[in-house]
Coordinates of C-alpha atoms and ligand atoms in Angstrom, one line a residue:
Chain A
M1 CA -59.4 -6.9 -20.6
L2 CA -56.2 -7.4 -18.7
L3 CA -56.4 -11.1 -19.0
A4 CA -57.7 -11.2 -22.5
D5 CA -54.7 -13.0 -23.9
A6 CA -54.3 -15.4 -21.0
A7 CA -54.9 -18.4 -23.3
T8 CA -52.1 -17.4 -25.6
Q9 CA -49.7 -17.3 -22.8
A10 CA -49.9 -21.0 -22.0
A11 CA -49.8 -21.9 -25.7
A12 CA -46.1 -20.9 -26.1
G13 CA -43.6 -23.7 -25.6
W14 CA -40.0 -23.5 -24.6
S15 CA -37.6 -25.1 -27.1
W16 CA -34.2 -24.4 -25.5
N17 CA -33.2 -22.7 -28.7
P18 CA -32.9 -19.1 -27.8
L19 CA -33.3 -17.8 -31.3
T20 CA -36.5 -19.7 -32.1
D21 CA -37.8 -19.0 -28.6
I22 CA -37.3 -15.3 -29.0
D23 CA -38.8 -15.4 -32.5
L24 CA -41.8 -17.3 -31.2
M25 CA -42.1 -14.9 -28.3
W26 CA -42.0 -11.8 -30.5
S27 CA -44.4 -13.2 -33.0
Y28 CA -47.0 -12.2 -30.4
P29 CA -47.6 -8.4 -30.7
F30 CA -48.6 -8.2 -27.0
M31 CA -45.2 -9.7 -26.1
V32 CA -43.4 -7.1 -28.2
N33 CA -45.3 -4.4 -26.4
A34 CA -44.5 -6.0 -23.0
F35 CA -40.8 -5.9 -23.8
R36 CA -41.0 -2.3 -25.0
A37 CA -42.9 -1.2 -21.9
G38 CA -40.7 -3.3 -19.7
T39 CA -37.5 -1.7 -21.1
V40 CA -38.8 1.8 -20.5
I41 CA -40.0 1.0 -17.0
A42 CA -36.8 -0.8 -16.1
V43 CA -34.6 2.1 -17.0
L44 CA -36.8 4.6 -15.3
A45 CA -37.3 2.6 -12.1
A46 CA -33.6 1.9 -11.8
A47 CA -32.5 5.5 -12.2
V48 CA -35.2 6.9 -9.8
G49 CA -34.7 3.9 -7.5
W50 CA -31.0 4.6 -7.2
F51 CA -31.8 7.9 -5.5
V52 CA -34.6 6.2 -3.4
V53 CA -32.0 3.8 -1.9
L54 CA -29.5 6.5 -1.4
R55 CA -32.1 8.7 0.3
R56 CA -33.6 5.9 2.4
Q57 CA -37.0 6.7 1.0
T58 CA -38.2 3.2 0.5
F59 CA -41.1 3.7 2.8
A60 CA -42.3 6.7 0.7
A61 CA -42.0 4.5 -2.4
H62 CA -44.0 1.7 -0.8
T63 CA -46.7 4.2 0.2
L64 CA -47.0 5.6 -3.3
A65 CA -47.1 2.1 -4.8
L66 CA -50.0 1.0 -2.5
V67 CA -51.9 4.2 -3.3
G68 CA -51.6 3.2 -7.0
F69 CA -53.8 0.2 -6.4
P70 CA -57.1 2.0 -5.6
G71 CA -56.2 4.3 -8.4
A72 CA -55.9 1.6 -10.9
S73 CA -58.9 -0.4 -9.7
G74 CA -61.0 2.8 -9.6
A75 CA -60.0 3.6 -13.1
V76 CA -61.0 0.2 -14.3
L77 CA -64.3 0.6 -12.5
L78 CA -64.9 3.9 -14.3
G79 CA -63.9 2.3 -17.6
I80 CA -60.6 4.2 -18.1
S81 CA -57.2 2.6 -18.5
A82 CA -55.6 1.3 -15.3
G83 CA -52.4 3.1 -16.3
I84 CA -54.1 6.5 -16.0
G85 CA -55.4 5.5 -12.6
Y86 CA -51.9 4.6 -11.4
F87 CA -50.4 7.9 -12.6
A88 CA -53.2 10.1 -11.2
F89 CA -53.1 8.5 -7.7
C90 CA -49.3 8.0 -7.4
V91 CA -48.5 11.6 -8.4
T92 CA -51.3 13.1 -6.3
A93 CA -50.1 11.0 -3.3
A94 CA -46.6 12.3 -4.0
V95 CA -47.8 15.9 -3.8
V96 CA -49.6 15.1 -0.5
L97 CA -46.5 13.4 0.9
A98 CA -44.5 16.4 -0.1
L99 CA -46.9 18.7 1.7
L100 CA -47.0 16.7 4.9
P101 CA -44.3 18.1 7.2
R102 CA -41.4 15.7 7.1
A103 CA -43.2 12.7 5.7
G104 CA -41.1 10.9 3.2
G105 CA -38.6 13.4 4.3
L106 CA -34.9 13.0 4.2
R107 CA -32.5 12.4 6.9
G108 CA -29.2 14.0 6.7
P109 CA -26.1 12.3 8.0
G110 CA -26.6 11.7 11.6
G111 CA -30.3 11.7 11.3
S112 CA -32.6 14.3 12.7
P113 CA -33.4 14.6 16.3
G114 CA -37.1 14.5 15.5
G115 CA -37.2 10.7 15.4
S116 CA -40.4 10.3 17.3
H117 CA -42.1 12.9 15.2
E118 CA -41.1 11.0 12.1
G119 CA -42.4 7.8 13.7
E120 CA -45.8 9.4 14.2
E121 CA -45.7 10.5 10.5
S122 CA -45.1 7.0 9.4
A123 CA -47.8 5.6 11.6
L124 CA -50.2 8.1 10.0
T125 CA -49.0 7.2 6.5
G126 CA -49.4 3.5 7.4
T127 CA -53.0 4.1 8.5
V128 CA -53.9 5.9 5.3
Q129 CA -52.1 3.2 3.3
A130 CA -54.2 0.4 4.8
F131 CA -57.4 2.4 4.2
L132 CA -56.6 3.1 0.5
L133 CA -55.7 -0.6 0.0
A134 CA -59.2 -1.5 1.3
C135 CA -60.8 1.1 -1.0
G136 CA -59.0 -0.6 -3.9
F137 CA -60.4 -3.9 -2.9
L138 CA -63.9 -2.4 -2.7
F139 CA -63.6 -0.9 -6.2
V140 CA -62.5 -4.3 -7.5
A141 CA -65.5 -6.0 -5.8
L142 CA -67.9 -3.4 -7.2
Y143 CA -66.6 -4.2 -10.7
K144 CA -68.1 -7.6 -10.9
G145 CA -66.4 -10.2 -13.0
F146 CA -63.0 -8.4 -12.6
L147 CA -61.8 -10.4 -9.6
G148 CA -59.1 -12.1 -11.6
G149 CA -57.8 -8.5 -12.2
V150 CA -56.9 -8.1 -8.6
N151 CA -53.9 -10.4 -9.1
A152 CA -52.8 -8.3 -12.1
L153 CA -53.1 -5.0 -10.2
L154 CA -51.4 -6.3 -7.1
F155 CA -48.8 -8.7 -8.5
G156 CA -48.3 -7.5 -12.0
S157 CA -49.1 -8.5 -15.6
F158 CA -47.6 -8.0 -19.0
L159 CA -50.7 -8.7 -21.0
G160 CA -52.7 -6.4 -23.1
I161 CA -50.3 -3.4 -23.2
T162 CA -51.4 -1.3 -26.1
D163 CA -49.2 0.8 -28.4
S164 CA -50.6 4.0 -27.0
Q165 CA -49.9 2.8 -23.5
V166 CA -46.3 2.2 -24.5
T167 CA -46.1 5.7 -25.9
L168 CA -47.5 7.2 -22.7
L169 CA -45.0 5.2 -20.6
A170 CA -42.1 6.3 -22.8
A171 CA -43.2 10.0 -22.8
V172 CA -43.5 10.1 -19.0
A173 CA -40.2 8.3 -18.7
V174 CA -38.4 10.7 -21.0
V175 CA -39.7 13.7 -19.0
V176 CA -38.8 12.1 -15.6
L177 CA -35.3 11.1 -16.7
A178 CA -34.7 14.6 -18.2
V179 CA -35.7 16.3 -14.9
L180 CA -33.6 13.8 -13.0
A181 CA -30.6 14.5 -15.2
A182 CA -31.0 18.2 -14.6
I183 CA -31.3 18.0 -10.9
G184 CA -29.1 14.9 -10.3
R185 CA -26.1 16.5 -8.8
P186 CA -27.7 18.9 -6.3
L187 CA -30.1 16.1 -5.5
L188 CA -27.2 13.8 -4.7
F189 CA -25.7 16.5 -2.6
A190 CA -28.9 17.1 -0.7
S191 CA -29.5 13.4 -0.3
V192 CA -26.2 12.6 1.4
D193 CA -25.4 15.8 3.1
E194 CA -28.4 18.0 3.5
A195 CA -27.0 20.5 6.0
V196 CA -24.0 21.4 3.9
A197 CA -26.0 21.4 0.7
R198 CA -28.5 23.9 2.2
A199 CA -25.7 26.1 3.5
R200 CA -24.2 26.2 0.0
G201 CA -27.5 27.5 -1.4
V202 CA -29.0 24.2 -2.7
R203 CA -32.8 24.4 -2.5
T204 CA -33.1 21.2 -0.6
K205 CA -36.9 21.4 0.2
L206 CA -37.6 22.1 -3.5
L207 CA -35.5 19.2 -4.6
S208 CA -37.1 16.8 -2.2
T209 CA -40.5 17.8 -3.4
A210 CA -39.5 17.5 -7.0
F211 CA -38.0 14.1 -6.3
L212 CA -41.2 12.9 -4.7
M213 CA -43.1 13.8 -7.9
L214 CA -40.5 11.9 -10.0
L215 CA -40.9 9.0 -7.6
G216 CA -44.7 9.1 -8.0
A217 CA -44.4 8.9 -11.7
A218 CA -41.8 6.1 -11.6
T219 CA -43.8 4.1 -9.1
A220 CA -46.9 4.4 -11.3
E221 CA -44.9 3.1 -14.2
A222 CA -43.2 0.2 -12.3
S223 CA -46.6 -0.8 -10.9
Q224 CA -47.8 -1.5 -14.4
I225 CA -45.4 -4.4 -14.8
T226 CA -44.8 -5.6 -11.3
G227 CA -48.2 -4.7 -9.7
S228 CA -48.6 -2.5 -6.7
L229 CA -47.1 -4.9 -4.2
L230 CA -44.0 -5.8 -6.1
V231 CA -42.7 -2.4 -7.3
F232 CA -39.6 -2.8 -5.1
A233 CA -38.5 -5.5 -7.6
L234 CA -37.7 -2.8 -10.0
L235 CA -37.5 0.4 -7.9
V236 CA -35.4 -0.8 -5.0
M237 CA -33.8 -4.2 -5.6
P238 CA -31.6 -3.3 -8.7
A239 CA -30.4 -0.1 -7.1
A240 CA -29.7 -1.7 -3.8
T241 CA -27.8 -4.5 -5.5
A242 CA -25.8 -2.0 -7.6
Q243 CA -24.9 0.0 -4.5
V244 CA -23.7 -3.1 -2.8
L245 CA -21.5 -3.8 -5.8
S246 CA -19.9 -0.4 -6.2
P247 CA -19.6 2.8 -4.1
R248 CA -18.9 4.8 -7.3
P249 CA -22.0 6.8 -8.2
A250 CA -21.6 6.5 -12.0
V251 CA -20.8 2.8 -11.9
S252 CA -23.6 1.9 -9.5
L253 CA -26.2 3.9 -11.4
L254 CA -25.2 2.1 -14.6
L255 CA -25.3 -1.2 -12.9
A256 CA -28.7 -0.5 -11.5
V257 CA -30.1 0.1 -15.0
V258 CA -28.4 -3.0 -16.4
I259 CA -29.7 -5.2 -13.5
A260 CA -33.2 -3.8 -13.9
L261 CA -33.2 -4.5 -17.7
A262 CA -31.8 -8.0 -17.2
V263 CA -34.4 -9.0 -14.6
T264 CA -37.2 -7.5 -16.6
W265 CA -36.3 -9.2 -19.8
L266 CA -35.6 -12.5 -18.1
G267 CA -38.9 -12.2 -16.1
L268 CA -40.9 -11.4 -19.2
T269 CA -39.4 -14.3 -21.1
A270 CA -39.9 -16.7 -18.2
A271 CA -43.5 -15.6 -17.7
C272 CA -44.2 -15.9 -21.5
F273 CA -43.2 -19.6 -21.4
S274 CA -44.8 -20.6 -18.2
V275 CA -48.1 -20.3 -16.4
Y276 CA -46.7 -18.3 -13.5
P277 CA -47.0 -14.5 -13.2
V278 CA -44.4 -12.0 -14.4
G279 CA -44.3 -10.3 -11.0
F280 CA -43.0 -13.4 -9.4
Y281 CA -40.3 -13.9 -11.9
V282 CA -39.0 -10.3 -12.0
T283 CA -39.0 -10.2 -8.2
T284 CA -37.3 -13.6 -7.9
F285 CA -34.6 -12.7 -10.4
A286 CA -34.0 -9.3 -8.7
F287 CA -33.8 -10.9 -5.3
G288 CA -31.4 -13.5 -6.7
A289 CA -29.2 -10.7 -8.1
Y290 CA -29.2 -9.0 -4.6
V291 CA -28.2 -12.3 -2.8
L292 CA -25.5 -13.0 -5.3
A293 CA -24.1 -9.4 -4.9
K294 CA -24.1 -9.8 -1.1
L295 CA -22.4 -13.1 -1.3
A296 CA -19.8 -11.8 -3.7
T297 CA -18.9 -8.9 -1.5
Q298 CA -18.8 -11.2 1.6
A299 CA -16.6 -13.7 -0.3
R300 CA -14.2 -11.1 -1.7
P301 CA -12.1 -10.6 1.5
I302 CA -12.2 -14.4 2.1
L303 CA -10.9 -15.1 -1.4
R304 CA -8.3 -12.4 -1.1
R305 CA -7.1 -13.9 2.2
A306 CA -7.0 -17.4 0.5
V307 CA -4.9 -16.0 -2.3
T308 CA -2.4 -14.3 -0.1
A309 CA -2.2 -17.2 2.3
Chain B
M1 CA -24.6 41.9 29.5
T2 CA -21.9 42.6 27.0
L3 CA -18.2 42.9 27.2
T4 CA -16.3 43.9 24.2
I5 CA -12.5 44.0 24.3
P6 CA -10.8 45.3 21.2
A7 CA -8.6 42.6 19.7
Q8 CA -5.2 43.5 18.3
S9 CA -5.0 42.4 14.7
R10 CA -2.0 40.2 13.8
T11 CA -2.3 40.5 10.1
P12 CA -2.9 43.7 8.1
V13 CA -6.5 43.5 7.0
G14 CA -8.6 45.4 4.5
E15 CA -12.2 44.7 4.8
P16 CA -13.1 42.3 7.7
V17 CA -14.0 38.8 6.6
L18 CA -16.8 38.6 9.2
E19 CA -18.4 41.4 11.1
L20 CA -21.0 41.0 13.9
R21 CA -22.6 44.2 15.1
D22 CA -24.5 43.9 18.4
A23 CA -26.0 40.7 17.1
T24 CA -28.8 39.2 19.1
M25 CA -30.4 35.9 18.6
R26 CA -33.8 34.9 19.8
V27 CA -35.4 31.5 19.2
A28 CA -38.9 30.5 20.4
G29 CA -39.1 33.8 22.4
R30 CA -35.9 33.1 24.3
T31 CA -32.8 35.3 23.9
L32 CA -29.9 32.9 23.3
W33 CA -27.2 35.6 23.2
S34 CA -27.0 39.3 22.6
G35 CA -24.6 42.1 21.9
V36 CA -22.1 39.9 20.0
R37 CA -19.5 42.1 18.4
L38 CA -16.8 40.6 16.3
D39 CA -14.4 41.8 13.6
L40 CA -12.6 38.9 12.0
G41 CA -9.8 39.7 9.6
A42 CA -8.2 37.5 7.0
A43 CA -6.2 34.6 8.3
E44 CA -7.6 34.9 11.8
F45 CA -8.7 32.0 14.0
T46 CA -11.7 32.5 16.3
A47 CA -13.2 30.1 18.8
V48 CA -16.8 30.2 19.8
L49 CA -17.1 28.8 23.4
G50 CA -19.9 28.3 25.9
P51 CA -22.0 25.7 27.6
N52 CA -24.4 23.3 25.9
G53 CA -27.5 24.8 24.4
V54 CA -26.2 28.4 24.7
G55 CA -26.5 28.9 20.9
K56 CA -23.1 28.2 19.4
S57 CA -24.4 26.3 16.5
T58 CA -27.1 28.8 16.1
L59 CA -24.4 31.5 15.8
L60 CA -22.9 29.7 12.8
K61 CA -26.3 29.3 11.3
A62 CA -26.9 33.0 11.6
V63 CA -23.6 33.7 9.9
L64 CA -24.6 31.3 7.1
G65 CA -27.9 33.2 6.7
L66 CA -30.0 30.1 7.7
Q67 CA -31.3 31.7 10.9
P68 CA -32.2 35.4 11.1
L69 CA -31.0 37.7 13.8
A70 CA -33.5 39.3 16.2
S71 CA -31.5 42.5 16.1
G72 CA -28.0 43.7 15.1
E73 CA -26.2 43.0 11.9
I74 CA -23.9 40.4 10.3
R75 CA -21.7 41.2 7.3
I76 CA -19.8 38.4 5.7
L77 CA -17.2 39.1 3.0
G78 CA -18.8 42.5 2.6
A79 CA -22.3 41.2 2.1
P80 CA -25.3 40.2 4.1
P81 CA -25.4 36.5 5.2
G82 CA -26.4 33.8 2.7
Q83 CA -24.9 35.4 -0.4
S84 CA -21.3 34.2 -0.3
G85 CA -21.9 30.7 -1.6
P86 CA -18.7 28.8 -2.0
R87 CA -16.6 31.5 -0.4
V88 CA -17.7 30.1 2.9
G89 CA -17.0 26.5 3.9
Y90 CA -19.2 24.9 6.6
L91 CA -18.9 21.8 8.7
P92 CA -22.1 21.1 10.7
Q93 CA -22.1 19.6 14.2
R94 CA -21.7 15.9 15.0
R95 CA -22.6 14.1 11.8
S96 CA -21.9 10.6 11.0
F97 CA -23.0 9.0 7.8
D98 CA -25.3 6.0 7.8
A99 CA -23.1 2.8 8.0
N100 CA -24.8 1.5 4.8
L101 CA -24.3 4.7 2.8
R102 CA -22.4 3.4 -0.3
I103 CA -20.8 6.5 -1.5
R104 CA -17.0 7.0 -1.5
G105 CA -15.3 9.7 0.7
T106 CA -13.9 11.1 -2.6
D107 CA -17.4 11.6 -3.9
I108 CA -18.5 13.4 -0.7
V109 CA -15.5 15.8 -1.1
G110 CA -16.3 16.2 -4.8
L111 CA -19.9 17.3 -3.9
G112 CA -18.3 20.1 -1.9
L113 CA -16.7 21.2 -5.2
D114 CA -19.6 21.2 -7.6
G115 CA -22.6 19.6 -5.8
D116 CA -24.6 22.9 -6.0
R117 CA -24.5 22.9 -9.8
W118 CA -27.2 21.5 -11.9
G119 CA -26.5 18.4 -14.0
V120 CA -26.0 14.7 -13.7
P121 CA -24.5 13.5 -10.5
F122 CA -21.2 12.3 -11.9
P123 CA -18.6 13.9 -14.1
R124 CA -17.5 13.0 -17.6
P125 CA -14.3 10.9 -17.6
A126 CA -11.3 13.0 -16.7
R127 CA -9.4 12.2 -19.9
F128 CA -11.9 14.2 -22.0
S129 CA -11.9 17.4 -20.1
A130 CA -9.2 19.6 -18.7
K131 CA -11.6 21.2 -16.3
R132 CA -12.5 17.8 -14.9
R133 CA -8.8 16.9 -14.6
A134 CA -8.3 20.1 -12.6
A135 CA -11.2 19.2 -10.3
R136 CA -9.9 15.7 -9.8
A137 CA -6.5 17.1 -8.9
R138 CA -8.0 19.6 -6.4
I139 CA -10.0 16.8 -4.7
A140 CA -6.9 14.6 -4.4
E141 CA -4.9 17.6 -3.1
V142 CA -7.4 18.6 -0.4
I143 CA -7.8 14.9 0.7
E144 CA -4.0 14.7 1.0
L145 CA -4.0 17.9 2.9
V146 CA -6.2 16.5 5.7
G147 CA -4.4 13.2 5.6
A148 CA -7.4 11.2 4.4
T149 CA -5.8 9.6 1.3
A150 CA -5.7 6.1 2.7
Y151 CA -9.5 5.8 3.2
A152 CA -10.9 8.3 0.7
D153 CA -12.0 5.5 -1.7
R154 CA -13.8 3.5 0.9
P155 CA -17.6 3.9 1.2
I156 CA -17.9 6.8 3.7
G157 CA -20.4 4.8 5.9
Q158 CA -17.6 2.4 6.7
C159 CA -15.1 5.1 7.8
S160 CA -14.7 5.8 11.5
G161 CA -16.1 8.9 13.0
G162 CA -12.7 10.6 13.0
E163 CA -12.0 9.6 9.4
Q164 CA -15.4 10.9 8.3
Q165 CA -14.6 14.2 10.1
R166 CA -11.4 14.6 8.2
L167 CA -13.1 14.0 4.9
L168 CA -15.8 16.5 5.8
I169 CA -13.1 19.1 6.6
A170 CA -11.7 18.4 3.2
Q171 CA -15.2 18.9 1.7
A172 CA -15.4 22.3 3.4
L173 CA -12.0 23.3 2.2
V174 CA -12.2 22.0 -1.4
R175 CA -13.6 25.3 -2.9
R176 CA -10.8 27.3 -1.3
P177 CA -13.2 29.3 0.9
E178 CA -12.1 32.5 2.5
L179 CA -14.1 31.8 5.7
L180 CA -14.4 28.4 7.3
L181 CA -17.1 27.7 9.8
L182 CA -16.5 24.6 11.9
D183 CA -19.0 23.3 14.4
E184 CA -17.1 21.1 16.9
P185 CA -14.8 19.4 14.4
L186 CA -12.7 17.8 17.1
D187 CA -15.7 16.2 18.7
S188 CA -15.3 12.6 17.6
L189 CA -11.5 12.6 17.6
D190 CA -9.1 11.1 20.1
L191 CA -6.6 13.3 21.8
P192 CA -3.7 12.9 19.4
N193 CA -6.1 13.5 16.5
Q194 CA -7.6 16.5 18.2
A195 CA -4.1 18.0 18.4
A196 CA -3.3 17.0 14.8
V197 CA -6.5 18.4 13.3
A198 CA -6.2 21.6 15.4
A199 CA -2.7 22.0 14.1
L200 CA -3.8 21.3 10.5
I201 CA -6.6 24.0 10.7
G202 CA -4.2 26.4 12.4
R203 CA -1.7 25.9 9.6
I204 CA -4.2 26.2 6.8
C205 CA -5.5 29.4 8.5
R206 CA -2.0 30.9 8.5
E207 CA -0.6 29.6 5.2
E208 CA -3.7 30.0 3.0
G209 CA -4.9 33.2 4.5
L210 CA -8.2 31.5 5.5
S211 CA -10.3 32.9 8.4
V212 CA -11.7 30.2 10.7
V213 CA -14.6 30.3 13.2
M214 CA -14.6 27.1 15.2
V215 CA -17.1 26.1 17.8
A216 CA -15.4 24.1 20.5
H217 CA -16.2 22.6 23.9
D218 CA -12.6 22.4 24.9
V219 CA -10.4 25.4 24.1
N220 CA -7.1 23.6 25.0
P221 CA -6.4 21.8 21.7
I222 CA -6.8 25.0 19.7
L223 CA -5.5 27.5 22.3
A224 CA -2.1 27.9 20.6
Y225 CA -3.6 29.0 17.3
L226 CA -6.4 31.3 18.5
D227 CA -6.5 35.0 17.8
R228 CA -10.0 35.6 19.1
V229 CA -12.6 34.1 21.4
V230 CA -16.3 34.6 21.4
Y231 CA -17.6 33.4 24.8
L232 CA -21.4 33.0 24.8
A233 CA -23.5 32.9 28.0
E234 CA -27.2 32.9 28.7
G235 CA -28.3 36.2 27.3
G236 CA -24.9 37.8 26.8
A237 CA -21.5 37.4 25.2
A238 CA -17.8 38.4 25.5
T239 CA -15.3 38.7 22.7
G240 CA -11.6 39.4 22.6
T241 CA -8.3 37.6 22.7
P242 CA -8.1 34.4 24.7
Q243 CA -6.0 36.1 27.3
Q244 CA -8.6 38.8 27.7
V245 CA -11.7 36.6 27.7
I246 CA -10.8 33.4 29.3
T247 CA -10.1 34.9 32.7
S248 CA -11.8 34.6 36.1
E249 CA -12.7 38.3 36.0
T250 CA -14.3 38.4 32.5
L251 CA -16.2 35.1 32.9
T252 CA -17.4 36.0 36.4
R253 CA -18.8 39.3 35.0
L254 CA -20.3 37.5 32.0
Y255 CA -22.0 34.8 34.1
G256 CA -22.8 36.9 37.1
T257 CA -21.6 34.1 39.4
P258 CA -18.0 33.4 40.5
V259 CA -16.1 31.6 37.8
E260 CA -12.5 30.6 38.2
V261 CA -10.1 30.1 35.4
L262 CA -7.1 27.9 36.4
R263 CA -4.0 27.6 34.4
T264 CA -2.3 24.2 34.8
S265 CA 1.5 24.0 34.9
D266 CA 1.6 23.0 31.2
G267 CA -0.4 26.0 30.2
R268 CA -3.8 24.4 29.8
L269 CA -6.9 26.4 30.9
V270 CA -9.5 24.9 33.2
V271 CA -12.7 26.8 33.7
V272 CA -14.5 26.0 37.0
G273 CA -17.9 27.1 38.1
T274 CA -19.8 28.1 35.0
P275 CA -23.5 28.0 35.9
E276 CA -24.7 25.4 33.4
P277 CA -23.7 21.8 34.1
P278 CA -21.5 20.2 33.2
A279 CA -18.4 22.5 33.2
R280 CA -17.3 21.4 29.8
H281 CA -13.6 22.4 29.9
T282 CA -13.0 19.9 32.7
D283 CA -15.0 16.9 31.8
R284 CA -13.1 15.6 28.8
H285 CA -9.7 14.7 30.2
D286 CA -7.4 15.5 33.0
A287 CA -4.1 17.4 33.0
S288 CA -1.9 14.4 32.7
A289 CA -3.5 13.5 29.4
A290 CA -2.6 16.7 27.7
P291 CA -1.8 16.2 24.0
E292 CA 1.4 17.4 22.6
G293 CA 1.5 20.7 20.8
T294 CA -0.9 22.4 23.2
G295 CA 1.6 22.7 26.0
H296 CA 1.9 26.4 25.5
A297 CA -1.1 28.7 25.9
A298 CA -1.5 31.7 23.7
G299 CA 0.3 34.6 25.2
Ligands
ATP401 N1 -35.1 26.7 15.2 C1 -35.2 26.6 16.5 N2 -36.4 26.7 17.2 C2 -36.4 26.6 18.5 N3 -35.4 26.4 19.3 C3 -34.2 26.4 18.7 C4 -34.0 26.4 17.3 N4 -32.7 26.3 17.0 C5 -32.1 26.2 18.2 N5 -32.9 26.2 19.2 C6 -32.6 26.1 20.6 O1 -31.6 27.1 20.9 C7 -30.7 26.6 21.8 C8 -29.3 26.6 21.3 O2 -29.1 25.6 20.3 P1 -27.6 25.4 19.7 O3 -27.7 24.1 18.9 O4 -27.2 26.6 19.0 O5 -26.8 25.2 21.0 P2 -25.2 24.9 21.1 O6 -24.6 26.0 21.9 O7 -24.7 24.6 19.7 O8 -25.2 23.6 22.0 P3 -24.3 22.3 21.9 O9 -23.1 22.6 22.7 O10 -25.1 21.2 22.6 O11 -24.0 22.0 20.5 C9 -31.2 25.2 22.2 O12 -31.8 25.3 23.4 C10 -32.1 24.8 21.1 O13 -33.1 24.0 21.6
MG402 MG1 -23.9 23.0 18.8

């Protein structure tokens, strides 16, 4: 089902006239839905990812993403939509991570003295990750004739997104963004300065648990465009790029959303007019943006020196 | 073992800002300190001294309500610990931000102002809100006060340890607290900066009527500004004025082994012979390197 429209994909031709190209692209209903879903996912992933980067929780994000794969393949095996599988597994895994002492936990400034303890936690998480990945592979193998779908689940696909899936994605995104907007400031405080935040009465444990749930939902959404292995393309790369570009919270959060939208739209367009997968394009564009941002910040002092000299 | 020496109050005080009544702390079955009695009035400056691991940081956590006492009582601003919110400013021990943390110093200070309130993590533009303008002015004012204006707009991860420390002091001060709890704020500073920050805190304490409790390893940079000293030792504590507590006699009784307090010709105190190694007052610098402004001891 995921690859139902694969033939249509190759049929589209690139004309170098943006207007006719976009017209052509959007004449396919599945493409319109891909853009709708991509837009929702990009905004959500960038906003949640901004906190992930700030809180150095990329390992937790990666864990949640990998857990999504057996969820999605298991759902397909059972005949349910892969999206449901992503949500169920990612959010459940987030709850488990929150319950594990310190796993996915935050470090305050200066780090915690329990470094070796955290190392043990991450070794445990890594072990479970590998096992779940293997389970996902088993589910795919059990579902005969679905092997092409492995690519879609691991590396992303934009095909066959239905109206109801878009609605579900949007509804979840609205809830997650609303909660994030409500807890944003104390979450930022707890993220950069946990000890002081706690002394000031901020419920840091509660916030970190709540954030893991939001992260679970955002990871489940991002997986549906980029696949389980490439979620960082939307979850981490735009936010990391934005934080390189500006140390102002408002500016970098806005930049993260803009970058995520840009790479998603460009990636979908590129994938529509070529035979290569969307996950590759989105990731490549996001990576390109990061490299450019890094180069720009490296070049800035050199340029300034050149101007003053 | 407890020695309590009544401190003469310099300022007229109504209700004490901080009161410890025979406070005893036990962690993991071990008594860290016991019988700590302290009455801290408005605009008074107290140092918490003692060797590593004796429980100085834990004392501040108890005052904040983050760590319960085994026995005794703490009253802070007329209430039990943990209920005073922004009326207490806190600077935890030895923190440095991750070098890659891309948040400006100004934002860190701003979080001290409103970081505990719900809402989106950044303010509406100042030009649309008078409240927001006032907040911005307060943040700029407090950054100016600690002398951090030059680097407040840099990402905090790229500031030096001392610069971060000043910004964190600004963060602790931004809500105009009545009590300031500082855990080794002079730790990552060089000698001139230790003297400067000590003078700054001493001045704010006096001018803004702020009470300060500062954990320190070296009493000398702050000696000139101190009203009170809490000296912690394994199992016990001594409180009083510096002249009363930092003496060979009191510390010998507190530790139960001969301890000698020497006064250098420029008024600095050197404590020799405290049981736990290393004797912290002597390991940082020698007498010839005394910073300016600490040349006269209290008294
Ligand atoms: N929650 C806790 N559980 C178990 N032990 C604890 C706890 N908190 C503190 N301790 C122990 O209590 C002792 C005092 O710790 P604390 O950090 O207060 O010392 P300190 O006087 O501030 O030392 P330093 O000068 O090194 O900062 C240490 O031995 C520490 O290991
Ligand atoms: Mg300490």
